[in-house]
């Protein structure tokens, strides 16, 4: 490593934050306000890339109704302290102070009227107002805990030393390979008293996601809860997959559930599988191999409806009974596809000629279609990473490591995953805030 060194510099900061994303920037501005000398390092060429792409470009920055129940993790109590000390109205107050126009959508979700850029600009302005330095295109090569006895006498509080080099783009990497012996990597070293890991999760690698946070946690003796893509669409490979693909573009209100939870929200058929808020929310609670249940007509007891119609309109066909719902709940194309899949054998029979047991079975299927996803679209499209650094080994009050003084973990890198609806950003702000208050 040393023979690659063409420039060297040691700089001391009170706080170094790895990751200029949502939690890192919030932590930086909070610590900066307390007069701390803060440096934020990021390997990406731009800060807050996920903020910019969030909420379809309008950033669902928080939610009016934030409860611990909106978060999952192996220790469900861990998030309570930070969330209660930094409620959503604190962030809303900052948004209003910056005169960012916003609006509420269903379920208390708050979005920018104009652009997610407004939120990022606000955070960067708040950071620069308190002297926070943000250094992009910086790759972290190593992090070392300093032995206090050996510290420089003038630099007693340095607990960590970081070696960094210029993060190389694909083009740069190729150029460097071509030059084989003449490395252009500039290396700089930084020391700090408090080191905050805010590197986020693994979703959307093209946006700068990396496993560095998990590696650092393990370096300092922390355990990880298995990570997986979450808030992510489901995929299907069997016949159901073929059926779903033919219905791409159709959206219907459903109740999507498994044994642990259910969500009454829209479902979207896509060319790749099932998406929409109902599926994304359920994915937080889904384990590989599990079956999911979809109530296609959540407001109607289909079994009761079929049996009543059998008495009152015995000559009706099933599709005629369901035709009443084709305007909104069951679009015609979906009804036709369901008929082929679910009741092809009785499609031309009058209700009077269909056994009650068969009607009950069909009613139960429409109110609880059992599907077995083959998987999910994975980190490529997932909004978040489920799992992460085990929270039992981190203080819920300060976010400090139980094993290494001065080391902190915030945001999505921890095993705290929020629902869809602004909860993941609220966790980022809240964990960034409580950490920024103590570093
Ligand atoms: P975040 O990912 O924001 O930041 C991590 C930073 O660390 C990045 O800047 C990255 O470059 C940097 N980094 C990673 N590895 C590094 C390394 N090796 N060296 C240096 N730097 C490194 N949530 C929500 O509440 N409302 C919403 O509307 C949305 N919408 C949304 C859309 C999409 C497409 C995605 C992918 C995600 C969302 N989310 C969301 C989730 C939300 O974006 C996410 O939970 C937060 O950004 C997490 O904040 P963090 O600070 O933990 O990580």
Coordinates of C-alpha atoms and ligand atoms in Angstrom, one line a residue:
X1 CA 0.0 0.0 0.0
X2 CA 2.8 2.4 1.0
X3 CA 4.5 2.2 -2.4
X4 CA 1.3 3.6 -4.0
X5 CA 1.6 6.7 -1.9
X6 CA 2.2 9.8 -3.9
X7 CA 0.8 12.4 -1.5
X8 CA 0.3 12.1 2.2
X9 CA -1.5 14.2 4.8
X10 CA -2.7 13.6 8.3
X11 CA -5.7 15.6 9.4
X12 CA -7.5 15.5 12.7
X13 CA -11.2 15.9 13.2
X14 CA -13.4 15.5 16.2
X15 CA -15.8 13.4 14.2
X16 CA -15.4 11.5 10.9
X17 CA -18.6 10.1 9.4
X18 CA -18.3 7.5 6.6
X19 CA -21.2 8.0 4.3
X20 CA -22.7 11.2 3.0
X21 CA -26.2 9.8 2.8
X22 CA -29.3 10.6 4.8
X23 CA -28.2 9.5 8.3
X24 CA -24.6 10.7 7.8
X25 CA -25.5 14.2 6.7
X26 CA -28.0 14.5 9.5
X27 CA -25.5 13.3 12.1
X28 CA -22.9 15.8 10.6
X29 CA -25.1 18.8 10.9
X30 CA -26.2 17.9 14.4
X31 CA -22.6 17.4 15.6
X32 CA -21.5 20.6 13.7
X33 CA -24.1 22.6 15.5
X34 CA -22.5 21.6 18.7
X35 CA -19.2 23.0 17.5
X36 CA -17.6 19.7 16.7
X37 CA -15.1 19.6 13.8
X38 CA -16.7 17.2 11.4
X39 CA -15.5 15.5 8.2
X40 CA -17.9 13.4 6.1
X41 CA -16.2 10.9 3.7
X42 CA -17.9 9.2 0.8
X43 CA -16.7 7.1 -2.1
X44 CA -19.5 8.3 -4.4
X45 CA -19.1 11.4 -6.7
X46 CA -22.2 13.0 -5.2
X47 CA -23.7 13.2 -1.7
X48 CA -27.2 11.8 -0.9
X49 CA -27.8 9.9 -4.1
X50 CA -30.6 7.8 -2.6
X51 CA -32.3 10.9 -1.3
X52 CA -32.4 12.2 -4.9
X53 CA -33.9 9.0 -6.3
X54 CA -36.4 8.5 -3.4
X55 CA -40.1 8.8 -3.6
X56 CA -40.1 8.8 -7.4
X57 CA -37.9 12.0 -7.2
X58 CA -40.1 13.7 -4.6
X59 CA -38.6 12.1 -1.5
X60 CA -41.1 10.7 1.0
X61 CA -39.0 12.3 3.7
X62 CA -41.1 11.3 6.8
X63 CA -44.5 10.3 8.0
X64 CA -47.0 11.9 10.4
X65 CA -47.5 8.7 12.2
X66 CA -44.3 7.1 13.3
X67 CA -44.5 4.2 15.7
X68 CA -41.9 1.5 16.6
X69 CA -44.4 -1.0 15.1
X70 CA -43.4 0.4 11.7
X71 CA -40.0 -1.0 12.0
X72 CA -38.6 -4.5 12.0
X73 CA -35.4 -5.9 13.4
X74 CA -34.2 -8.7 15.6
X75 CA -34.6 -6.4 18.6
X76 CA -37.9 -4.5 18.0
X77 CA -37.2 -2.2 21.1
X78 CA -33.9 -0.9 19.8
X79 CA -35.4 1.9 17.6
X80 CA -37.7 3.3 20.3
X81 CA -35.3 5.6 22.1
X82 CA -34.0 7.4 19.0
X83 CA -37.5 7.7 17.4
X84 CA -39.0 9.2 20.6
X85 CA -36.2 11.7 21.0
X86 CA -36.4 12.8 17.4
X87 CA -40.1 12.7 16.3
X88 CA -41.1 13.4 12.7
X89 CA -42.3 16.9 13.5
X90 CA -38.7 17.9 14.2
X91 CA -37.7 17.1 10.6
X92 CA -40.9 18.7 9.3
X93 CA -40.0 21.9 11.2
X94 CA -36.6 22.0 9.4
X95 CA -38.3 21.5 6.1
X96 CA -40.7 24.4 6.8
X97 CA -37.9 26.6 8.0
X98 CA -36.3 26.1 4.6
X99 CA -39.6 26.9 3.0
X100 CA -39.6 23.6 1.1
X101 CA -43.2 23.0 -0.2
X102 CA -44.5 19.6 0.7
X103 CA -47.8 17.6 0.8
X104 CA -49.3 14.7 2.6
X105 CA -50.4 11.6 0.7
X106 CA -52.4 8.6 2.1
X107 CA -51.3 7.0 5.4
X108 CA -49.5 10.2 6.6
X109 CA -46.7 10.1 4.0
X110 CA -45.0 13.4 3.4
X111 CA -43.5 14.2 0.0
X112 CA -41.8 17.3 -1.5
X113 CA -44.1 19.2 -3.9
X114 CA -41.2 19.9 -6.3
X115 CA -38.1 17.7 -5.9
X116 CA -36.1 15.5 -3.6
X117 CA -33.2 17.9 -4.4
X118 CA -34.8 20.3 -2.0
X119 CA -34.2 17.9 0.9
X120 CA -30.6 17.3 -0.1
X121 CA -29.9 21.0 -0.6
X122 CA -31.3 21.7 2.9
X123 CA -29.1 19.1 4.5
X124 CA -26.0 20.3 2.7
X125 CA -26.7 23.9 3.5
X126 CA -27.2 23.1 7.1
X127 CA -23.9 21.2 7.1
X128 CA -22.0 23.9 5.5
X129 CA -23.5 26.5 7.8
X130 CA -21.8 24.8 10.7
X131 CA -18.5 24.1 8.9
X132 CA -19.0 20.4 8.1
X133 CA -16.5 19.3 5.4
X134 CA -17.8 16.8 2.9
X135 CA -15.1 14.9 0.9
X136 CA -16.4 12.8 -2.0
X137 CA -14.7 10.3 -4.3
X138 CA -12.9 9.0 -1.3
X139 CA -12.3 5.3 -0.8
X140 CA -11.7 4.1 2.7
X141 CA -8.7 1.7 2.6
X142 CA -8.4 1.0 6.3
X143 CA -9.7 2.0 9.7
X144 CA -7.5 1.4 12.7
X145 CA -8.3 2.0 16.3
X146 CA -5.4 3.8 18.0
X147 CA -3.9 2.6 21.2
X148 CA -4.3 5.7 23.4
X149 CA -1.0 5.2 25.1
X150 CA 0.8 5.5 21.8
X151 CA -1.1 8.6 20.7
X152 CA 0.8 11.6 19.7
X153 CA 1.1 13.8 22.8
X154 CA -0.5 16.8 20.9
X155 CA -3.2 14.6 19.7
X156 CA -4.5 12.8 22.7
X157 CA -8.1 12.4 21.6
X158 CA -7.3 10.6 18.3
X159 CA -9.0 7.2 18.7
X160 CA -9.1 6.2 15.0
X161 CA -6.9 6.5 12.0
X162 CA -8.3 6.2 8.5
X163 CA -6.3 5.6 5.3
X164 CA -8.1 6.7 2.2
X165 CA -7.4 7.0 -1.5
X166 CA -9.2 8.5 -4.4
X167 CA -12.2 6.4 -5.4
X168 CA -11.6 5.4 -9.0
X169 CA -14.3 5.4 -11.7
X170 CA -14.3 2.4 -14.0
X171 CA -12.4 4.5 -16.5
X172 CA -9.8 5.5 -13.9
X173 CA -9.4 1.9 -12.9
X174 CA -8.6 0.8 -16.4
X175 CA -6.2 3.6 -16.8
X176 CA -4.5 2.6 -13.6
X177 CA -4.3 -1.0 -14.8
X178 CA -2.7 0.1 -18.0
X179 CA -0.1 2.1 -16.1
X180 CA 0.5 -1.0 -13.9
X181 CA 3.6 0.3 -12.0
X182 CA 2.8 4.0 -11.9
X183 CA -0.1 4.2 -9.5
X184 CA -1.8 7.5 -9.4
X185 CA -3.8 6.7 -6.2
X186 CA -3.5 9.6 -3.8
X187 CA -3.6 8.5 -0.3
X188 CA -4.5 10.7 2.7
X189 CA -4.8 9.8 6.3
X190 CA -7.3 11.2 8.9
X191 CA -7.6 10.9 12.6
X192 CA -10.6 11.4 14.7
X193 CA -12.0 11.0 18.2
X194 CA -15.4 9.7 17.1
X195 CA -16.0 7.5 14.0
X196 CA -19.5 7.2 12.7
X197 CA -20.4 4.4 10.2
X198 CA -23.3 5.6 8.1
X199 CA -22.7 3.5 4.9
X200 CA -26.3 2.4 4.5
X201 CA -27.4 -1.0 3.1
X202 CA -26.7 -3.0 0.0
X203 CA -29.6 -2.0 -2.2
X204 CA -28.9 -0.3 -5.6
X205 CA -25.2 -0.9 -5.9
X206 CA -25.0 1.5 -8.8
X207 CA -25.9 4.3 -6.3
X208 CA -22.8 3.7 -4.2
X209 CA -24.0 0.9 -1.9
X210 CA -21.3 -1.3 -0.4
X211 CA -20.7 -3.7 2.4
X212 CA -18.0 -1.6 4.1
X213 CA -20.2 -0.8 7.1
X214 CA -20.7 -4.5 7.8
X215 CA -17.0 -5.2 7.3
X216 CA -16.0 -2.5 9.8
X217 CA -18.5 -3.8 12.3
X218 CA -17.0 -7.2 12.1
X219 CA -13.5 -5.8 12.3
X220 CA -14.5 -4.4 15.7
X221 CA -16.1 -7.7 16.9
X222 CA -19.8 -7.0 16.0
X223 CA -22.1 -9.7 14.6
X224 CA -24.4 -9.3 11.7
X225 CA -28.0 -10.3 11.2
X226 CA -28.3 -11.9 7.7
X227 CA -29.0 -9.3 5.2
X228 CA -31.6 -9.5 2.4
X229 CA -33.2 -7.2 -0.2
X230 CA -36.4 -5.7 1.2
X231 CA -39.2 -3.4 0.1
X232 CA -38.8 -5.2 -3.2
X233 CA -41.1 -6.7 -5.8
X234 CA -41.7 -10.5 -5.9
X235 CA -40.8 -12.7 -8.8
X236 CA -42.4 -15.9 -10.0
X237 CA -41.1 -18.6 -12.3
X238 CA -44.0 -21.1 -12.5
X239 CA -47.3 -20.8 -14.4
X240 CA -48.3 -18.0 -12.1
X241 CA -45.4 -16.0 -13.5
X242 CA -46.7 -16.4 -17.0
X243 CA -50.1 -15.3 -15.9
X244 CA -48.8 -12.3 -14.0
X245 CA -46.8 -11.1 -17.0
X246 CA -49.9 -11.0 -19.2
X247 CA -51.5 -8.7 -16.7
X248 CA -48.6 -6.2 -16.5
X249 CA -49.7 -2.7 -15.8
X250 CA -52.9 -3.6 -13.9
X251 CA -53.2 -2.2 -10.4
X252 CA -55.9 -3.3 -7.9
X253 CA -56.6 -2.8 -4.2
X254 CA -55.9 -6.0 -2.3
X255 CA -55.1 -7.3 1.2
X256 CA -51.7 -9.0 1.0
X257 CA -50.7 -11.1 3.9
X258 CA -48.8 -13.9 5.4
X259 CA -49.0 -15.5 8.8
X260 CA -47.5 -12.5 10.6
X261 CA -48.9 -9.4 8.9
X262 CA -51.3 -8.1 6.4
X263 CA -51.5 -4.9 4.3
X264 CA -54.5 -3.4 2.6
X265 CA -52.9 -1.5 -0.3
X266 CA -52.6 -1.5 -4.1
X267 CA -50.9 -4.4 -5.9
X268 CA -49.3 -3.9 -9.3
X269 CA -48.8 -6.6 -11.9
X270 CA -45.5 -6.1 -13.8
X271 CA -43.5 -7.9 -16.5
X272 CA -41.3 -9.3 -13.8
X273 CA -43.8 -10.2 -11.1
X274 CA -45.8 -8.5 -8.4
X275 CA -45.1 -5.0 -7.1
X276 CA -47.0 -2.0 -5.7
X277 CA -47.1 -0.9 -2.1
X278 CA -48.9 -4.1 -0.9
X279 CA -46.1 -6.3 -2.2
X280 CA -43.2 -4.1 -1.1
X281 CA -44.6 -3.9 2.4
X282 CA -45.1 -7.7 2.6
X283 CA -41.6 -8.3 1.3
X284 CA -40.2 -6.9 4.7
X285 CA -41.9 -9.9 6.4
X286 CA -41.2 -12.5 3.7
X287 CA -38.7 -15.4 4.0
X288 CA -37.6 -17.4 0.9
X289 CA -39.9 -20.3 0.2
X290 CA -42.9 -18.9 2.0
X291 CA -46.4 -18.6 0.5
X292 CA -48.2 -15.3 0.4
X293 CA -51.9 -14.7 0.3
X294 CA -53.7 -12.1 -1.8
X295 CA -57.3 -11.2 -1.1
X296 CA -58.4 -9.9 -4.6
X297 CA -61.7 -8.6 -3.4
X298 CA -60.9 -7.4 0.1
X299 CA -64.3 -5.8 0.8
X300 CA -66.5 -8.7 -0.2
X301 CA -67.0 -12.1 1.3
X302 CA -66.9 -14.1 -1.9
X303 CA -68.1 -17.4 -0.5
X304 CA -71.2 -15.7 1.0
X305 CA -71.8 -13.8 -2.3
X306 CA -71.7 -17.0 -4.4
X307 CA -74.0 -18.9 -2.1
X308 CA -76.5 -16.1 -1.9
X309 CA -76.4 -15.6 -5.7
X310 CA -76.9 -19.3 -6.2
X311 CA -80.2 -19.0 -4.4
X312 CA -81.3 -15.6 -5.8
X313 CA -79.9 -15.9 -9.3
X314 CA -79.4 -19.7 -9.9
X315 CA -78.9 -19.3 -13.7
X316 CA -76.0 -16.8 -13.4
X317 CA -72.4 -17.7 -14.4
X318 CA -69.5 -17.0 -12.1
X319 CA -68.2 -14.3 -14.4
X320 CA -71.6 -12.6 -14.4
X321 CA -71.5 -12.4 -10.6
X322 CA -68.1 -10.9 -10.8
X323 CA -68.9 -8.6 -13.7
X324 CA -70.4 -6.2 -11.1
X325 CA -66.8 -5.6 -9.8
X326 CA -65.0 -5.3 -13.1
X327 CA -65.0 -1.5 -13.2
X328 CA -62.6 -1.0 -10.4
X329 CA -61.7 -4.0 -8.2
X330 CA -61.3 -6.6 -11.0
X331 CA -60.5 -5.2 -14.5
X332 CA -61.9 -7.3 -17.3
X333 CA -58.5 -8.6 -18.4
X334 CA -57.8 -9.8 -14.9
X335 CA -61.2 -11.4 -14.6
X336 CA -60.7 -13.3 -17.8
X337 CA -57.2 -14.5 -16.8
X338 CA -58.5 -15.5 -13.4
X339 CA -61.3 -17.5 -15.0
X340 CA -58.8 -19.5 -17.1
X341 CA -56.6 -20.1 -14.1
X342 CA -59.1 -20.6 -11.2
X343 CA -62.5 -21.8 -12.5
X344 CA -62.0 -23.0 -16.1
X345 CA -63.8 -26.3 -15.3
X346 CA -67.0 -24.5 -14.3
X347 CA -66.8 -21.4 -16.4
X348 CA -69.9 -22.1 -18.4
X349 CA -72.0 -23.7 -15.7
X350 CA -74.9 -22.0 -14.0
X351 CA -74.5 -21.4 -10.3
X352 CA -77.4 -23.9 -9.6
X353 CA -75.3 -26.6 -11.2
X354 CA -72.1 -25.9 -9.2
X355 CA -71.7 -27.8 -5.9
X356 CA -71.6 -25.6 -2.8
X357 CA -68.2 -27.0 -1.9
X358 CA -66.7 -25.8 -5.2
X359 CA -68.2 -22.3 -4.8
X360 CA -66.8 -22.2 -1.2
X361 CA -63.4 -23.2 -2.5
X362 CA -63.5 -20.6 -5.3
X363 CA -64.7 -17.9 -2.8
X364 CA -61.9 -18.7 -0.5
X365 CA -59.3 -18.6 -3.3
X366 CA -60.5 -15.2 -4.5
X367 CA -60.4 -13.9 -0.9
X368 CA -57.0 -15.6 -0.3
X369 CA -55.1 -16.5 -3.5
X370 CA -52.1 -18.5 -2.4
X371 CA -49.0 -17.7 -4.3
X372 CA -45.4 -18.9 -3.8
X373 CA -42.9 -16.3 -5.1
X374 CA -39.7 -17.8 -6.5
X375 CA -37.8 -14.9 -5.1
X376 CA -37.6 -11.1 -5.2
X377 CA -36.0 -8.7 -7.7
X378 CA -33.1 -8.4 -5.2
X379 CA -30.8 -5.6 -4.4
X380 CA -30.9 -4.2 -7.9
X381 CA -34.3 -2.6 -7.2
X382 CA -34.9 -3.0 -3.5
X383 CA -35.5 0.2 -1.5
X384 CA -33.8 -1.2 1.6
X385 CA -31.7 -3.9 3.1
X386 CA -33.2 -6.0 5.8
X387 CA -30.9 -7.2 8.6
X388 CA -27.5 -5.7 9.2
X389 CA -25.4 -4.9 12.3
X390 CA -26.9 -6.6 15.4
X391 CA -28.5 -4.0 17.5
X392 CA -28.0 -5.8 20.8
X393 CA -24.3 -4.9 20.5
X394 CA -25.0 -1.1 20.1
X395 CA -26.3 1.4 22.6
X396 CA -29.9 2.4 21.6
X397 CA -29.4 5.8 23.4
X398 CA -26.2 6.9 21.7
X399 CA -25.7 4.4 18.8
X400 CA -22.2 3.7 20.2
X401 CA -20.6 0.3 19.8
X402 CA -20.6 -1.8 22.9
X403 CA -17.1 -3.1 22.0
X404 CA -15.2 0.0 20.8
X405 CA -15.3 3.4 22.5
X406 CA -15.9 6.2 20.0
X407 CA -17.3 4.0 17.2
X408 CA -20.9 4.6 16.2
X409 CA -23.3 3.0 13.7
X410 CA -26.4 4.8 12.3
X411 CA -29.1 4.5 9.6
X412 CA -29.8 1.5 7.5
X413 CA -26.5 -0.3 8.2
X414 CA -28.0 -1.4 11.5
X415 CA -30.6 -4.1 11.7
X416 CA -33.5 -1.7 11.7
X417 CA -35.8 -1.7 8.6
X418 CA -38.8 0.6 8.2
X419 CA -42.0 0.1 6.4
X420 CA -42.6 1.9 3.1
X421 CA -43.9 5.4 3.7
X422 CA -41.1 7.6 4.9
X423 CA -40.1 5.5 7.8
X424 CA -36.6 4.6 6.6
X425 CA -35.7 8.2 6.3
X426 CA -37.2 9.0 9.7
X427 CA -34.9 6.3 11.1
X428 CA -32.0 7.8 9.3
X429 CA -32.7 11.3 10.7
X430 CA -33.5 10.1 14.2
X431 CA -30.4 7.8 14.5
X432 CA -28.3 10.5 12.9
X433 CA -29.6 13.1 15.4
X434 CA -29.1 11.1 18.6
X435 CA -25.6 10.1 17.5
X436 CA -24.8 13.7 16.4
X437 CA -25.7 14.9 19.9
X438 CA -23.0 12.7 21.6
X439 CA -20.1 12.4 19.2
Ligands
LIG1 P1 -27.6 6.0 2.5 O1 -27.7 4.9 1.5 O2 -28.6 7.1 2.4 O3 -26.2 6.6 2.5 C1 -25.0 5.7 2.6 C2 -23.9 6.5 2.0 O4 -22.7 5.8 2.3 C3 -23.9 6.7 0.5 O5 -23.7 8.0 0.2 C4 -22.8 5.8 0.0 O6 -22.2 6.3 -1.2 C5 -21.9 5.8 1.2 N1 -21.0 4.6 1.1 C6 -21.4 3.3 1.0 N2 -20.3 2.5 1.0 C7 -19.2 3.3 1.1 C8 -17.8 3.1 1.1 N3 -17.3 1.9 1.0 N4 -17.0 4.2 1.3 C9 -17.5 5.4 1.4 N5 -18.8 5.7 1.4 C10 -19.7 4.7 1.2 N6 -36.9 5.8 2.3 C11 -37.9 6.6 2.7 O7 -38.1 6.8 3.9 N7 -38.7 7.3 1.8 C12 -38.6 7.1 0.4 O8 -39.2 7.8 -0.4 C13 -37.5 6.2 0.0 N8 -37.4 6.0 -1.3 C14 -36.4 5.2 -1.7 C15 -36.2 4.9 -3.1 C16 -35.2 4.1 -3.5 C17 -35.1 3.8 -5.0 C18 -34.3 3.6 -2.6 C19 -33.1 2.7 -3.1 C20 -34.4 3.8 -1.3 C21 -35.5 4.6 -0.8 N9 -35.7 4.8 0.5 C22 -36.7 5.6 1.0 C23 -34.8 4.3 1.6 C24 -33.8 5.3 2.0 O9 -33.2 5.9 0.9 C25 -32.7 4.7 2.9 O10 -33.3 3.9 3.9 C26 -31.8 5.8 3.5 O11 -31.2 6.5 2.5 C27 -30.8 5.2 4.4 O12 -29.9 6.2 4.9 P2 -28.4 5.9 5.3 O13 -27.8 7.1 5.6 O14 -28.4 4.8 6.2 O15 -27.8 5.3 3.9

